[in-house]
Amino acid sequence: MKKSLLLLPLFVIGLALSSRAQIIPTSLEIGTALKQALEQGTIKSADQLSAVDGFFRNAAVKILLPPEAQKAERTLRAMGMGKVCDNAILGLNRAAEDAVVQAKPIFISAIKKMTLQDVTNILLGQQDAATQYFKISTTTDLMEKFQPVIQASLNKVNATRYYTILANSYNRVPFVRKINPDIANYATQKAIDGLFIEIAVQELSIRKNIGGTRSTPLLKKVFDFADKAFKK
């Protein structure tokens, strides 16, 4: 990352000596465009995932039962308790959908705090550089904001009850390894994981200009500049 930042002035000078100098963005333009793109991508991610079935109907982020409970799920379905399992899974995803709304102000705050070095490193970094930046800078706040919402939502849709029934029913089977009936921490982490998966999709979409996501002249100018930097 630091190497990319150090090479940026040399790259700019090289372009300035060419007939393409008019496409060189200023530092202010780079910062403005990247923050605009990141805000666009994170808000779209949160809006999509917070919609009804945003998690539940999205195979990439759908929350399943914890690995230690999946053996129990198979056993309980064989015992005719498939509805309890289905309700527990649906509740986990509904809770995640409720919680993701809390992400937008956290991401916007992180974006506002970015320095020129941050945005340059992201612009000229790996394809998931922004996603990794957000993981580092927002995960603690997301956990803090998501967990109470997840817990309240699990209670609201009776997912806590369904999962407790599932866990306790399985735990009564002789000689099985017991599973933890507390599901809130797991659901919180999976909701955050799913959010970053979607943010990575949106980041790649902007970097590759999929579907015309470079929707303004400034976004086009700055990301075209980044494309040329990668080709050098």
XYZ file of C-alpha atoms in Angstrom:
232
model
C 0.000 0.000 0.000
C 2.720 2.494 0.961
C 4.574 1.616 -2.212
C 1.497 2.505 -4.249
C 1.251 5.836 -2.464
C 4.918 6.644 -3.067
C 4.660 5.774 -6.746
C 1.566 7.909 -7.256
C 3.420 11.252 -7.740
C 5.776 9.639 -10.275
C 2.850 8.227 -12.165
C 1.109 11.598 -12.172
C 4.252 13.327 -13.470
C 4.543 10.754 -16.239
C 0.999 11.373 -17.330
C 1.445 15.120 -17.110
C 4.115 14.888 -19.789
C 1.746 13.046 -22.080
C -1.264 14.104 -24.097
C -3.490 12.446 -21.473
C -2.713 14.990 -18.774
C -6.272 16.281 -18.773
C -7.514 13.006 -17.242
C -5.340 13.295 -14.118
C -7.532 13.815 -11.039
C -6.446 16.113 -8.253
C -6.001 14.835 -4.700
C -9.316 16.454 -3.799
C -11.042 14.708 -6.704
C -9.569 11.352 -5.702
C -10.764 11.764 -2.131
C -14.207 13.006 -3.140
C -14.784 10.322 -5.758
C -13.616 7.428 -3.640
C -15.676 8.513 -0.643
C -18.659 8.965 -2.956
C -18.162 5.470 -4.348
C -17.726 3.896 -0.921
C -20.799 5.625 0.452
C -22.777 4.494 -2.578
C -21.583 0.902 -2.202
C -22.057 0.578 1.557
C -25.509 2.153 1.560
C -26.625 -0.073 -1.314
C -25.299 -3.121 0.538
C -27.133 -2.208 3.728
C -30.364 -1.392 1.872
C -30.347 -4.678 -0.033
C -29.605 -6.822 2.995
C -32.043 -5.036 5.298
C -34.976 -5.679 2.940
C -37.285 -8.604 3.646
C -35.464 -11.736 2.459
C -32.258 -9.714 1.980
C -30.405 -12.463 3.817
C -32.886 -15.328 3.606
C -33.145 -15.426 -0.217
C -29.499 -14.586 -0.898
C -27.503 -17.806 -1.060
C -24.197 -15.954 -0.599
C -25.144 -14.610 2.843
C -28.050 -16.758 4.066
C -27.488 -17.726 7.691
C -27.743 -21.417 8.438
C -27.655 -23.065 11.829
C -24.245 -23.144 13.535
C -22.035 -26.046 12.415
C -22.392 -27.783 15.767
C -26.190 -27.593 15.415
C -26.387 -28.914 11.869
C -26.020 -32.526 12.989
C -28.819 -31.826 15.441
C -30.864 -30.355 12.596
C -30.556 -33.549 10.561
C -31.528 -35.657 13.562
C -34.499 -33.456 14.463
C -35.794 -33.330 10.881
C -35.708 -37.121 10.870
C -37.753 -36.985 14.085
C -40.436 -34.848 12.428
C -39.266 -31.486 13.817
C -38.453 -29.890 10.456
C -40.784 -26.948 11.107
C -38.889 -26.002 14.260
C -35.613 -26.067 12.293
C -37.105 -23.993 9.457
C -38.446 -21.405 11.878
C -35.099 -21.132 13.653
C -33.255 -20.541 10.354
C -35.820 -17.998 9.153
C -35.566 -16.166 12.468
C -31.771 -15.928 12.236
C -32.060 -14.300 8.833
C -34.861 -11.950 9.847
C -32.753 -10.810 12.790
C -29.811 -10.081 10.492
C -32.064 -8.119 8.148
C -33.278 -6.019 11.074
C -29.761 -5.342 12.338
C -28.114 -4.281 9.080
C -29.989 -0.973 9.116
C -27.629 0.037 11.930
C -24.621 -0.250 9.610
C -25.170 2.829 7.448
C -24.189 5.560 9.945
C -21.183 3.492 11.062
C -19.856 3.239 7.513
C -20.540 6.900 6.739
C -18.617 7.889 9.874
C -15.675 5.672 8.844
C -15.673 7.191 5.364
C -15.601 10.732 6.726
C -12.528 9.900 8.809
C -10.493 8.656 5.845
C -7.237 10.449 5.097
C -5.768 11.080 1.645
C -3.390 8.190 2.255
C -6.327 5.922 3.137
C -8.235 6.736 -0.043
C -5.150 6.484 -2.249
C -4.222 3.120 -0.754
C -7.749 1.892 -1.390
C -7.946 3.300 -4.916
C -4.634 1.760 -5.979
C -4.898 -1.290 -3.730
C -6.273 -4.787 -4.144
C -9.758 -5.421 -5.516
C -11.128 -5.734 -1.976
C -9.023 -2.987 -0.373
C -12.057 -0.960 0.704
C -13.789 -4.019 2.145
C -10.684 -4.855 4.192
C -10.450 -1.236 5.382
C -14.035 -1.385 6.623
C -13.449 -4.707 8.356
C -10.616 -3.176 10.345
C -12.280 0.154 11.073
C -15.914 -0.799 11.717
C -16.227 -4.373 13.009
C -16.091 -3.422 16.693
C -18.795 -0.769 16.262
C -20.907 -3.111 14.161
C -20.763 -5.805 16.836
C -21.799 -3.286 19.480
C -24.727 -1.965 17.434
C -25.874 -5.252 15.934
C -25.968 -7.470 19.007
C -28.878 -5.857 20.899
C -30.876 -5.534 17.690
C -30.189 -9.166 16.813
C -31.232 -10.304 20.282
C -34.436 -8.247 20.225
C -35.277 -9.450 16.727
C -34.640 -13.097 17.584
C -37.026 -12.696 20.506
C -39.592 -10.832 18.364
C -39.852 -13.564 15.736
C -39.564 -16.328 18.348
C -36.288 -17.561 16.865
C -34.747 -17.690 20.327
C -37.563 -19.976 21.427
C -37.357 -22.163 18.328
C -33.607 -22.539 18.611
C -33.855 -23.276 22.332
C -36.427 -25.985 21.576
C -34.148 -27.362 18.859
C -31.092 -27.347 21.123
C -32.843 -28.748 24.162
C -34.608 -31.444 22.142
C -31.333 -32.590 20.665
C -29.497 -32.349 23.970
C -31.953 -34.865 25.429
C -30.832 -37.492 22.921
C -28.499 -39.893 24.786
C -24.762 -39.794 24.156
C -24.771 -36.768 21.812
C -22.468 -33.803 22.152
C -24.500 -30.982 23.680
C -25.022 -27.750 21.741
C -25.241 -24.237 23.154
C -28.816 -22.894 23.086
C -27.564 -19.270 22.983
C -27.664 -18.180 19.341
C -27.380 -14.361 19.489
C -23.572 -14.083 19.265
C -23.461 -16.445 16.322
C -26.215 -14.550 14.486
C -24.458 -11.236 15.090
C -21.169 -12.439 13.621
C -22.887 -14.036 10.629
C -24.821 -10.824 9.941
C -21.561 -8.864 9.885
C -19.879 -11.484 7.700
C -22.771 -11.276 5.250
C -22.592 -7.505 5.150
C -18.907 -7.574 4.202
C -19.591 -10.181 1.519
C -22.107 -7.814 -0.060
C -19.790 -4.811 0.302
C -17.076 -6.760 -1.531
C -19.557 -7.385 -4.357
C -20.361 -3.677 -4.564
C -16.678 -2.713 -4.440
C -15.840 -5.029 -7.331
C -18.815 -3.682 -9.256
C -17.456 -0.127 -9.027
C -13.882 -1.153 -9.796
C -15.013 -3.098 -12.872
C -17.737 -0.572 -13.780
C -20.285 -3.382 -13.867
C -23.662 -2.046 -14.917
C -22.303 1.474 -15.291
C -21.679 1.948 -11.574
C -19.243 4.783 -12.347
C -22.304 6.906 -12.630
C -20.810 10.418 -12.495
C -18.062 12.142 -14.513
C -15.919 12.373 -11.388
C -16.213 8.646 -10.602
C -15.341 7.832 -14.185
C -12.331 10.159 -14.184
C -10.855 8.856 -10.939
C -11.433 5.138 -11.557
C -10.234 5.394 -15.156
C -7.082 6.924 -13.676
C -6.794 3.959 -11.299
C -7.250 1.529 -14.189
C -4.320 3.138 -16.019
C -2.200 3.071 -12.863
C -2.666 -0.695 -12.619
C -1.568 -1.110 -16.215
C 1.724 0.717 -15.651
